[in-house]
Coordinates of C-alpha atoms in Angstrom, one line a residue:
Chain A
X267 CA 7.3 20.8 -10.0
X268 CA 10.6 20.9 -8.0
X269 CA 12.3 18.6 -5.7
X270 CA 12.2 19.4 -2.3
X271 CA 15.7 19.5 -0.4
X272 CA 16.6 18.2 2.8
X273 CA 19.8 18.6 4.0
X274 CA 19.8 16.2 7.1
X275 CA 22.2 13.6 8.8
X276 CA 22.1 15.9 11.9
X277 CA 21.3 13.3 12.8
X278 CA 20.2 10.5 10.8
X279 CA 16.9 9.6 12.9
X280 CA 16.1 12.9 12.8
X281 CA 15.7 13.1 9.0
X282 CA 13.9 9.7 8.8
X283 CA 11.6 11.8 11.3
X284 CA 11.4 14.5 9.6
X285 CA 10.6 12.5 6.2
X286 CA 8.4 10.5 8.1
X287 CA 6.1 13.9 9.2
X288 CA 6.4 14.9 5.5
X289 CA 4.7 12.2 4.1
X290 CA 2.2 12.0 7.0
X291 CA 1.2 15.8 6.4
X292 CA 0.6 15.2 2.9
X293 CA -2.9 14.5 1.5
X294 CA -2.6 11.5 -0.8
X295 CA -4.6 8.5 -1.9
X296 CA -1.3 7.3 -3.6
X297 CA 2.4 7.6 -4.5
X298 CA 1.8 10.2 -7.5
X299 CA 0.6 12.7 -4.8
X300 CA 3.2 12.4 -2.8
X301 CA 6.1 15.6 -2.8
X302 CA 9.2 14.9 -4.3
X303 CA 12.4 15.1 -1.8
X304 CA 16.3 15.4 -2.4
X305 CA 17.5 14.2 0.8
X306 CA 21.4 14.3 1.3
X307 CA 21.6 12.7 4.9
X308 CA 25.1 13.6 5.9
X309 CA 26.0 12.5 8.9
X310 CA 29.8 13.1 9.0
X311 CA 28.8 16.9 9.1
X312 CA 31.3 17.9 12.4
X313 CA 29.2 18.1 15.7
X314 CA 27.5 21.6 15.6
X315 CA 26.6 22.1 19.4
X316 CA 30.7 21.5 20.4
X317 CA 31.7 23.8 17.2
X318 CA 29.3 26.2 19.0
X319 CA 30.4 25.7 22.5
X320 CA 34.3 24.7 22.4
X321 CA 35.6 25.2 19.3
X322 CA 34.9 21.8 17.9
X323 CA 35.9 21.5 13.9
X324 CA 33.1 23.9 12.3
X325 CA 30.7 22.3 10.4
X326 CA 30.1 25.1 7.8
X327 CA 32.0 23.7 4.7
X328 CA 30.5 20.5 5.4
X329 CA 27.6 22.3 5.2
X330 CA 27.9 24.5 2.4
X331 CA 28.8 21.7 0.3
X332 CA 25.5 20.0 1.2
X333 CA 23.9 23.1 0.1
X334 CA 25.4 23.1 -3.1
X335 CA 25.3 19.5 -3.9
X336 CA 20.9 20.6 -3.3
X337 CA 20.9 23.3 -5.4
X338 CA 23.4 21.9 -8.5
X339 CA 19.8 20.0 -8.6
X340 CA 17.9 22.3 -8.7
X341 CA 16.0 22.3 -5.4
X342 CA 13.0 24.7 -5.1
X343 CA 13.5 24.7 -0.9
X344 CA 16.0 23.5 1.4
X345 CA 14.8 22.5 4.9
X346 CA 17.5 21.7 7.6
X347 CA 16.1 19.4 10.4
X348 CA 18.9 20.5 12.6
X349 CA 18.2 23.6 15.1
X350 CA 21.7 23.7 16.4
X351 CA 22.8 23.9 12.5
X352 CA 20.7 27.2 12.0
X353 CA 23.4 28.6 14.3
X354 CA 25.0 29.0 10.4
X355 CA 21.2 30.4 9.0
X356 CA 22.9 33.2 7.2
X357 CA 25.9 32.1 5.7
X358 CA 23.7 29.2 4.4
X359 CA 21.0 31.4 2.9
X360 CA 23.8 33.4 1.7
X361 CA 25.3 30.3 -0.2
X362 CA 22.2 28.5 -1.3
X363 CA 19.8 29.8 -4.4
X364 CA 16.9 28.0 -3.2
X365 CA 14.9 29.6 0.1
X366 CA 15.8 28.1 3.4
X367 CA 12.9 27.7 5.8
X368 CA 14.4 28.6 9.3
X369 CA 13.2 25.6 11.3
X370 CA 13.3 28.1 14.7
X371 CA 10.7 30.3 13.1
X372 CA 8.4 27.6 12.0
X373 CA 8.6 26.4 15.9
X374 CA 7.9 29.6 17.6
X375 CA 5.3 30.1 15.4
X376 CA 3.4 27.4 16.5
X377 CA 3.4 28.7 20.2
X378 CA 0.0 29.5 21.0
X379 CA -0.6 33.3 22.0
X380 CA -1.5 32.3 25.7
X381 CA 1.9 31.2 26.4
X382 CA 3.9 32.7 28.6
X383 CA 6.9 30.8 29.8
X384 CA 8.5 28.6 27.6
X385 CA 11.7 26.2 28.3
X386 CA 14.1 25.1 25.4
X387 CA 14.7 21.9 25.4
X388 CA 17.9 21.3 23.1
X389 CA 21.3 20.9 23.6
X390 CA 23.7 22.8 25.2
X391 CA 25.2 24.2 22.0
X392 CA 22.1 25.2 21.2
X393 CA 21.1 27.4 24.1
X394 CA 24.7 28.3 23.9
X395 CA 23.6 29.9 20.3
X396 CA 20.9 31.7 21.6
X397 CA 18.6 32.0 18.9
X398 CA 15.9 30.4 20.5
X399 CA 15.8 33.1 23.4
X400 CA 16.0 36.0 21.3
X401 CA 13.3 34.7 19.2
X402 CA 11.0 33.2 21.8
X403 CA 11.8 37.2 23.6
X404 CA 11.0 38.9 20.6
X405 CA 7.5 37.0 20.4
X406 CA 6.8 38.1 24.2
X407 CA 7.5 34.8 25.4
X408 CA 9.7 34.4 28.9
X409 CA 12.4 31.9 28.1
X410 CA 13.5 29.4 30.1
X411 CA 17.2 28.0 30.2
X412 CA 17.3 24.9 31.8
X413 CA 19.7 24.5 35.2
X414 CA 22.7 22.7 34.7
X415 CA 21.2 19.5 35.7
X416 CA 18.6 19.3 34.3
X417 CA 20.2 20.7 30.7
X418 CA 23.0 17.0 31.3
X419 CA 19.8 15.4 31.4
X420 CA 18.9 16.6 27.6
X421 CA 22.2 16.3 26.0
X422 CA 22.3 12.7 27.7
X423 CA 18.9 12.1 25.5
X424 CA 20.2 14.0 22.4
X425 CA 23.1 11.8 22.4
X426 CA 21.8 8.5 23.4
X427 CA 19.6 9.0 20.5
X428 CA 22.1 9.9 17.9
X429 CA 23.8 6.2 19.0
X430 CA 20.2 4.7 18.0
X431 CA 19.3 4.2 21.9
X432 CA 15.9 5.6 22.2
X433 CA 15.0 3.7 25.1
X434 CA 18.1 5.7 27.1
X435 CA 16.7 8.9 24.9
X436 CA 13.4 8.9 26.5
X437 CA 14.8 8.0 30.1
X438 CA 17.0 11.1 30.3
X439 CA 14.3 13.5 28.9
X440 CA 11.7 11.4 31.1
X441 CA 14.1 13.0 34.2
X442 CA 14.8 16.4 32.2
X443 CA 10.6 16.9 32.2
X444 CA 10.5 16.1 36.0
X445 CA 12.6 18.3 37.2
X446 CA 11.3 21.2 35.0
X447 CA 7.8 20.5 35.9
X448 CA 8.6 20.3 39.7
X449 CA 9.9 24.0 38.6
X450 CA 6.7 25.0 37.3
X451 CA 7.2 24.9 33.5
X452 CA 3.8 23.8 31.5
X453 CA 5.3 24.4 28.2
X454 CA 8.6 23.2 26.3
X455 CA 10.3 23.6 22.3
X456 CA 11.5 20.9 21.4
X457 CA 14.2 22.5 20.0
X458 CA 16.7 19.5 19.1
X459 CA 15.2 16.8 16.4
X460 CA 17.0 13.9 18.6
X461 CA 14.3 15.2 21.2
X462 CA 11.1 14.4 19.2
X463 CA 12.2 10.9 18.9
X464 CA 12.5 10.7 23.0
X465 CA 9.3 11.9 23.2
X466 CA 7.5 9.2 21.5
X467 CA 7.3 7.0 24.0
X468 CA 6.6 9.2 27.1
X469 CA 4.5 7.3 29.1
X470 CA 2.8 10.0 31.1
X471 CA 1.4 13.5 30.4
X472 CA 3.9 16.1 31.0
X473 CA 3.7 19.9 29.3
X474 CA 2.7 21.2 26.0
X475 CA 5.5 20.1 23.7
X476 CA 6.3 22.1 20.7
X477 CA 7.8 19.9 17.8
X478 CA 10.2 21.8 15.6
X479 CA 10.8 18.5 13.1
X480 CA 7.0 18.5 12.8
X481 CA 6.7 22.4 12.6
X482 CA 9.3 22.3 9.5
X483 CA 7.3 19.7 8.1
X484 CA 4.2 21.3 7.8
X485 CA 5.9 24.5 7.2
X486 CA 7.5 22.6 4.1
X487 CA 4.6 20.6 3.2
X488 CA 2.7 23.9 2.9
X489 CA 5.3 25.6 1.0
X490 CA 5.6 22.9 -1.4
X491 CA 1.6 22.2 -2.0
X492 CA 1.3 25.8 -2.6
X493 CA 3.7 25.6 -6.0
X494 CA 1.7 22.4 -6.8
X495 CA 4.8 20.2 -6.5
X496 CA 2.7 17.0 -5.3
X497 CA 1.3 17.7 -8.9
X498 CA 3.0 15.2 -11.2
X499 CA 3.5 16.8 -14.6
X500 CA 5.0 14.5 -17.5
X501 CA 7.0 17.8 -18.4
X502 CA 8.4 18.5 -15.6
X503 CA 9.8 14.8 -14.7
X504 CA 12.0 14.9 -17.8
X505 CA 13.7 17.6 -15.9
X506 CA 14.5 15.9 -12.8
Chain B
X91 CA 33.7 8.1 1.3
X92 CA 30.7 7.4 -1.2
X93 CA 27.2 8.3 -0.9
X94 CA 24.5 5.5 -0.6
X95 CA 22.2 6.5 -3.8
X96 CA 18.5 5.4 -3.2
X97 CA 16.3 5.6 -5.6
X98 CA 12.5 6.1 -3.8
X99 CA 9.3 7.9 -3.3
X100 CA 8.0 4.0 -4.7
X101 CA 6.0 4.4 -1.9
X102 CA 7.2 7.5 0.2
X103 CA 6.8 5.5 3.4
X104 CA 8.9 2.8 2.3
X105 CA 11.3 4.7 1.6
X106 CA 11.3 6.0 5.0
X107 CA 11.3 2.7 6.4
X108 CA 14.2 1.8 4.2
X109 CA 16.5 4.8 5.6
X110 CA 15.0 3.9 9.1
X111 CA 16.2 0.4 8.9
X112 CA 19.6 1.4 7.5
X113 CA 19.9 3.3 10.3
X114 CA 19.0 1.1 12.9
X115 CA 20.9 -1.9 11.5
X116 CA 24.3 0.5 11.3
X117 CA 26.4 0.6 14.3
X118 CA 27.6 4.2 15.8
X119 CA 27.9 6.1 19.0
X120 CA 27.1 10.0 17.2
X121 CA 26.2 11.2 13.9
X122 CA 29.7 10.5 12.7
X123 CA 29.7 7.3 12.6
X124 CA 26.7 6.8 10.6
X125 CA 26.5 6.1 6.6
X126 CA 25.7 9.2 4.1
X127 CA 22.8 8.7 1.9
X128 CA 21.4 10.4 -0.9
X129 CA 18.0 9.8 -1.8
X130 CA 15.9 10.8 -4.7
X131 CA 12.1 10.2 -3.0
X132 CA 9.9 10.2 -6.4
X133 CA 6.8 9.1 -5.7
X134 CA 5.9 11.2 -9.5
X135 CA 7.0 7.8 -10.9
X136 CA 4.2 6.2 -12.7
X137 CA 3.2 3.2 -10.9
X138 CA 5.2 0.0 -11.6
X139 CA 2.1 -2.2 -10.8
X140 CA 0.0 -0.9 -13.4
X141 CA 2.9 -0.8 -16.0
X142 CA 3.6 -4.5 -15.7
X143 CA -0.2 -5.3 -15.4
X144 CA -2.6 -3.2 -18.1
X145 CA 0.4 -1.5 -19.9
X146 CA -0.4 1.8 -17.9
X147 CA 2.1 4.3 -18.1
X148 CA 5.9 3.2 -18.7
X149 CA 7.7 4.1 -15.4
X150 CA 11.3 3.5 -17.4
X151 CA 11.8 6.9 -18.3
X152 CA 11.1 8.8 -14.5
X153 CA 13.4 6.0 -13.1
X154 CA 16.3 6.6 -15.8
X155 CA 15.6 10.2 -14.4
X156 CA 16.3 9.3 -10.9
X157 CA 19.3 6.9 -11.7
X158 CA 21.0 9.7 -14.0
X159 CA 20.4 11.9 -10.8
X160 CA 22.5 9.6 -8.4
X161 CA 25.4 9.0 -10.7
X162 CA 25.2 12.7 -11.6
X163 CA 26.1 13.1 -7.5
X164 CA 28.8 10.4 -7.8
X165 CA 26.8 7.9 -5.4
X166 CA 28.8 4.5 -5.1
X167 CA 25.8 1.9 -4.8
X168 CA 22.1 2.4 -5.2
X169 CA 19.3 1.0 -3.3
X170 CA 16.0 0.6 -5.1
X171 CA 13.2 -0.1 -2.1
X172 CA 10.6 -1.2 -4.5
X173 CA 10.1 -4.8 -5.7
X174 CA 7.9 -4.0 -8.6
X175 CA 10.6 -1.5 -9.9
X176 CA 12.9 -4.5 -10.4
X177 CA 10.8 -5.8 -13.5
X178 CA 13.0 -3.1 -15.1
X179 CA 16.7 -4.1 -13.4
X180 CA 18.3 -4.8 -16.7
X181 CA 17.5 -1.8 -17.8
X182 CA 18.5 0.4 -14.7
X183 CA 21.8 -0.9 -14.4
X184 CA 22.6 -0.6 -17.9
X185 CA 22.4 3.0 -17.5
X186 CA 23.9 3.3 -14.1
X187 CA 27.8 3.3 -13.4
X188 CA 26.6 2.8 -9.8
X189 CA 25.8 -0.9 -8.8
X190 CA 22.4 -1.4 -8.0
X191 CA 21.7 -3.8 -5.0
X192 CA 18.9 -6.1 -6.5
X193 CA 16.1 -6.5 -3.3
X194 CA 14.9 -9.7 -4.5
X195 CA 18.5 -11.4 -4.4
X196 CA 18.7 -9.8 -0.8
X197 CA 15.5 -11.3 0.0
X198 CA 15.5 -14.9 -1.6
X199 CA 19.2 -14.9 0.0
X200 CA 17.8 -14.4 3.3
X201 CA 15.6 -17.8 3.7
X202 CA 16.7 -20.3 5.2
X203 CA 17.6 -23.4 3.9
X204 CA 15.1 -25.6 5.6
X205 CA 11.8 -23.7 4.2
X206 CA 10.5 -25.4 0.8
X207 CA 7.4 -23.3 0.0
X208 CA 7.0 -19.6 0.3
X209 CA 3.8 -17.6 -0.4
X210 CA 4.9 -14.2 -2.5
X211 CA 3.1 -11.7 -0.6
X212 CA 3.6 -8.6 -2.9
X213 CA 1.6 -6.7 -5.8
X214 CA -0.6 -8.3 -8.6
X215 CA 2.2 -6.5 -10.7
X216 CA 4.6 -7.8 -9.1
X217 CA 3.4 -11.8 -9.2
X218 CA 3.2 -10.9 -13.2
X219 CA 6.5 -9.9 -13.7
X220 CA 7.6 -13.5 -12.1
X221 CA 10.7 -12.7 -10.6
X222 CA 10.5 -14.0 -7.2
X223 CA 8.9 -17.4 -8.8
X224 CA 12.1 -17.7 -10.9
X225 CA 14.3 -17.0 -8.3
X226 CA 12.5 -19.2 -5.6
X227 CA 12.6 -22.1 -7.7
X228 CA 16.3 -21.4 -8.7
X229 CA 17.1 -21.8 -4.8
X230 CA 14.9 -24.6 -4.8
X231 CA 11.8 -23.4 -3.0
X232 CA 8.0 -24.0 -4.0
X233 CA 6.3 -20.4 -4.9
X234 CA 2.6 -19.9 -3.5
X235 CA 0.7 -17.3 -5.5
X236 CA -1.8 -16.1 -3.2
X237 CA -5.5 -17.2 -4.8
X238 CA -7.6 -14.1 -6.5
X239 CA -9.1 -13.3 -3.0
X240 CA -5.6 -13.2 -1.2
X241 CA -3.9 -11.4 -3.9
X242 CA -7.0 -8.6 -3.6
X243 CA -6.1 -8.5 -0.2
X244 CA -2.8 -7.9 -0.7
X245 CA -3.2 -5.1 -3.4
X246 CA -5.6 -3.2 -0.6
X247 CA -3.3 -3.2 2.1
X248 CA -0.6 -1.9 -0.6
X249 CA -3.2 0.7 -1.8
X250 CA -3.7 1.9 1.8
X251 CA -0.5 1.9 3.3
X252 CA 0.4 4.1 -0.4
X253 CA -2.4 6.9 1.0
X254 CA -1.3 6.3 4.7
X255 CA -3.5 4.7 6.0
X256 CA -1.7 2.2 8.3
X257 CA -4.0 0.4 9.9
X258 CA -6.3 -0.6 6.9
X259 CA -3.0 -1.8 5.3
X260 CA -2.5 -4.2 8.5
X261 CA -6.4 -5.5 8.1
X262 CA -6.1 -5.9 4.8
X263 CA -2.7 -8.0 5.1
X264 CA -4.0 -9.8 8.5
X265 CA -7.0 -11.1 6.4
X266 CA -4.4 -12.3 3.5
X267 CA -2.3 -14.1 5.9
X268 CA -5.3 -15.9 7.6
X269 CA -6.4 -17.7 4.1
X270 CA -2.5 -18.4 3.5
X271 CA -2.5 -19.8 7.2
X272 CA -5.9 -21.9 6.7
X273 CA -3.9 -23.2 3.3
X274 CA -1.0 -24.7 5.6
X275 CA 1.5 -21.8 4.4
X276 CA 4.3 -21.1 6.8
X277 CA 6.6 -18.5 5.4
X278 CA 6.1 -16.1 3.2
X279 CA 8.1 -12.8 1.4
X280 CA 7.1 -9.5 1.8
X281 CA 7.7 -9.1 -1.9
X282 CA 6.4 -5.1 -1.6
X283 CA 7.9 -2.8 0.6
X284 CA 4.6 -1.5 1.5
X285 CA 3.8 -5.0 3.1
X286 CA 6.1 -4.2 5.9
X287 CA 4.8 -1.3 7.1
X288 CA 1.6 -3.3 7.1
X289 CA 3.0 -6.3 9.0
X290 CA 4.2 -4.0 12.0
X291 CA 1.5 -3.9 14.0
X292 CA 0.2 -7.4 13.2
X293 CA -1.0 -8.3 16.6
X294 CA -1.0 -12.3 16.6
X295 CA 2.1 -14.4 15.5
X296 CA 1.7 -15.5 11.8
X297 CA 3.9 -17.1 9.6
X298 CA 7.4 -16.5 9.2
X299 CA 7.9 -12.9 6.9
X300 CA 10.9 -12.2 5.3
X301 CA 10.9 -8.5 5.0
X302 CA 12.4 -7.2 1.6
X303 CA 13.5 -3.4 2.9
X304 CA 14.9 -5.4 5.2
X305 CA 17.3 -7.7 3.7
X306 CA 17.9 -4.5 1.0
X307 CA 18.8 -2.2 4.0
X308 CA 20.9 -5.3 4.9
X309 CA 22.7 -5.4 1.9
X310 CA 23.4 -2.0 1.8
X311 CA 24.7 -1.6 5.0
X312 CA 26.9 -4.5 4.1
X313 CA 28.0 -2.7 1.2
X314 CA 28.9 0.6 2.5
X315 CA 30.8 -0.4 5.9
X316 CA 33.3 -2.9 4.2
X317 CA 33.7 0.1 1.9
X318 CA 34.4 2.1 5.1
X319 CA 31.9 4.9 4.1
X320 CA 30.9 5.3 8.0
X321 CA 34.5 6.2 8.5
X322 CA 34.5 10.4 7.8
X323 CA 37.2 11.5 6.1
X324 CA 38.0 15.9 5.7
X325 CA 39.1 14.8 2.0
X326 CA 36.3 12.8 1.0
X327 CA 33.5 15.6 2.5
X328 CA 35.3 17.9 0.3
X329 CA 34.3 16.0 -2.5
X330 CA 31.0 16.0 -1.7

C-alpha cells in the first residue's frame, strides 16, 4: 500500500472535487476500502495562467516544494488537479520520484474516436500554454480556441469560482456555451477544474463535456486499485 | 504560514465535506487568499465504532501513524472529522505537538442556550464512549439516546453513506428523525460526520441539527485566520 498524492489548492474547490470523484470512483462497502490520499491543498501557489501569460510571479518553487513535501512521504503517485499547472509537467516529473499522471492526457483520452472538433474551455493561460491544442492535434482532433469573447466569458467563471461564487461560475460559462454552440461546437474539454464546478448546475443540455478532474480521478483510481492500495494491510500501515 | 493538518479518510466523504466546508466558510477573492491544508485521508484505520463497541481492532496505533505524519510536515493545528475517533483525544494529543481541535467542544459550543434536550444522533460506538452525554450535561443540557430502533437507524445511514450510498444514508436518517420527532425531540447533534452528508438532502424540515464538520470546520477556520495563515508569505512557502 502507498498513499496517494495530491498536490491541489489550484484551486481549493477543485481539489475537494477532485477528492470528491476519487471516493465516488472507488468500489467500497466501507472506510477500509477506501484509497489512502496525501493531499497538500496549497493555495498560495502564485496564479499559473498570469505566470503563463504576463509574467506573473512563477509558481514553480511553490510547486516543487509541494512535490517534495509528497514524496519526503513517500507517495506512490502524484496527481495535480490543475491543467494550467501542467504548463510545468516536466520540470515536476523531473523533480518528483513518484509518477505524475498528466491530467491533459487522461482528458484527451476520454474523447471518443468520432470526435472531430473539440473547444478548450480553460483559461486564457491555459490556451496561452498550448498543450491542449498540440495534444488534441496530435489525436486528430480540430481544436477550437475560443474568440475573445467568449474566452472573458470563461476566465469570468474560472475566477468567480476560485472566490467560492459558483452561482456567477455557472452564469458566465452558461453564456461562454451559448455563444460556442451558436458557432457550431458539439463538444468541449473542460480543461480548467474551476470549470467542472460551473457545470454542475447547468440547467439545460449543451455539448458533450469532457471532465479532466473526473478523467484524473479515474485515471488515479485505476492506477491505485491496480497496486492494491484500497487493500489495507496491517504491515504496511505501520509505515505510513 | 502553517499548514491546517487533518487527520481523515474516517469516512473518505467526510473528510471531503470537511475541506468543502472549510472552504466555503473562508473568505477570498482567488486561490491566494485561501487556507493551506494538509490532509492525511486514511480510511485503512480500523474502525473506531467497532473498537469502542466489541473490542474490534485498536485504531490507536493507525491514528498515532497519521498524527506523527502531520507533525512530521510541521502542521500548526489538526482537525480530526470524526466523532468516534475522539474516544482516543487524550491519547492523540499527548503525542501530537500540534493542537488538535476537539469536534465535540466545537459542536456542544455551538447550541444555543435556550435548547435543554438534544438527541445524540451519531454511532452506537460513539453513544458508548459517552462523550457528548458528559459534555451535554456539563453545559446543562438533557442527552436523548436514540431507543434500539433509532440507534439501528442511525448506524445504517452511517454504514451507507461509508459505501456511498447517499441516498439510503438520508432514508435511513429520515426514518430516525421521524421516531425522535413522534418522541417530542427538537434538536439534535449530528454526532458522526457521516450524518451530515445524510441530512443534506433531507427533504422536509426536521428538527434543529447541529452539524459537527460543521462547527469543526468552524473552529478551524477560526484558528488559522487569526493566525493569518490565508495571508501568503514568499518566506513561509519556502518553508513548506
Amino acid at each position: 500500500m502507498a498513499l496517494i498524492g495530491v498536490l491541489g489548492g489550484m484551486g481549493p474547490l477543485a481539489t475537494v472535487d477532485f477528492m470528491e470523484k476519487v471516493v465516488r470512483l472507488t468500489r467500497a462497502t466501507r472506510d477500509q476500502e477506501h484509497l489512502p490520499l496525501l493531499v497538500a491543498s496549497l493555495p498560495h501557489i502564485p496564479d499559473r495562467s498570469r505566470a503563463i501569460l504576463d509574467g506573473g510571479e512563477d509558481p514553480l518553487p511553490a510547486m516543487l516544494s509541494g512535490i517534495d513535501l509528497l514524496n519526503r512521504n513517500e507517495v506512490g503517485v502524484i496527481a495535480i488537479p490543475c491543467n494550467a499547472a501542467h504548463h510545468w509537467y516536466a520540470q515536476l516529473q523531473a523533480r518528483s520520484a513518484a509518477p505524475i499522471l498528466h491530467i491533459g492526457e487522461a482528458c484527451i483520452n476520454a474523447i471518443q474516436d468520432s470526435v472531430q472538433r473539440v473547444a478548450i474551455l480553460g483559461t486564457s493561460g491555459l490556451i496561452a500554454a498550448g498543450f491542449y491544442q498540440e495534444a488534441l492535434t496530435a489525436r486528430g482532433i480540430t481544436p477550437v480556441v475560443p474568440d475573445e469573447v467568449t474566452q472573458a466569458r470563461l476566465d469570468a467563471s474560472v475566477r468567480a469560482a476560485k472566490a467560492n461564487d459558483i452561482d456567477e461560475a455557472t452564469v458566465q460559462l452558461s453564456a461562454a456555451l451559448a455563444i460556442l454552440i451558436a458557432q457550431g461546437i458539439r463538444a468541449g474539454v473542460m480543461a480548467c477544474t474551476e470549470i467542472p464546478l460551473a457545470a454542475r448546475n447547468l440547467s439545460t443540455p449543451t455539448i458533450t463535456l469532457i471532465d479532466s478532474t473526473l478523467e484524473l480521478a479515474r485515471a488515479t483510481v485505476a492506477f491505485a486499485v491496480a497496486r492494491g492500495w484500497n487493500s489495507p494491510s496491517p504491515v504496511a500501515l505501520d509505515r505510513i
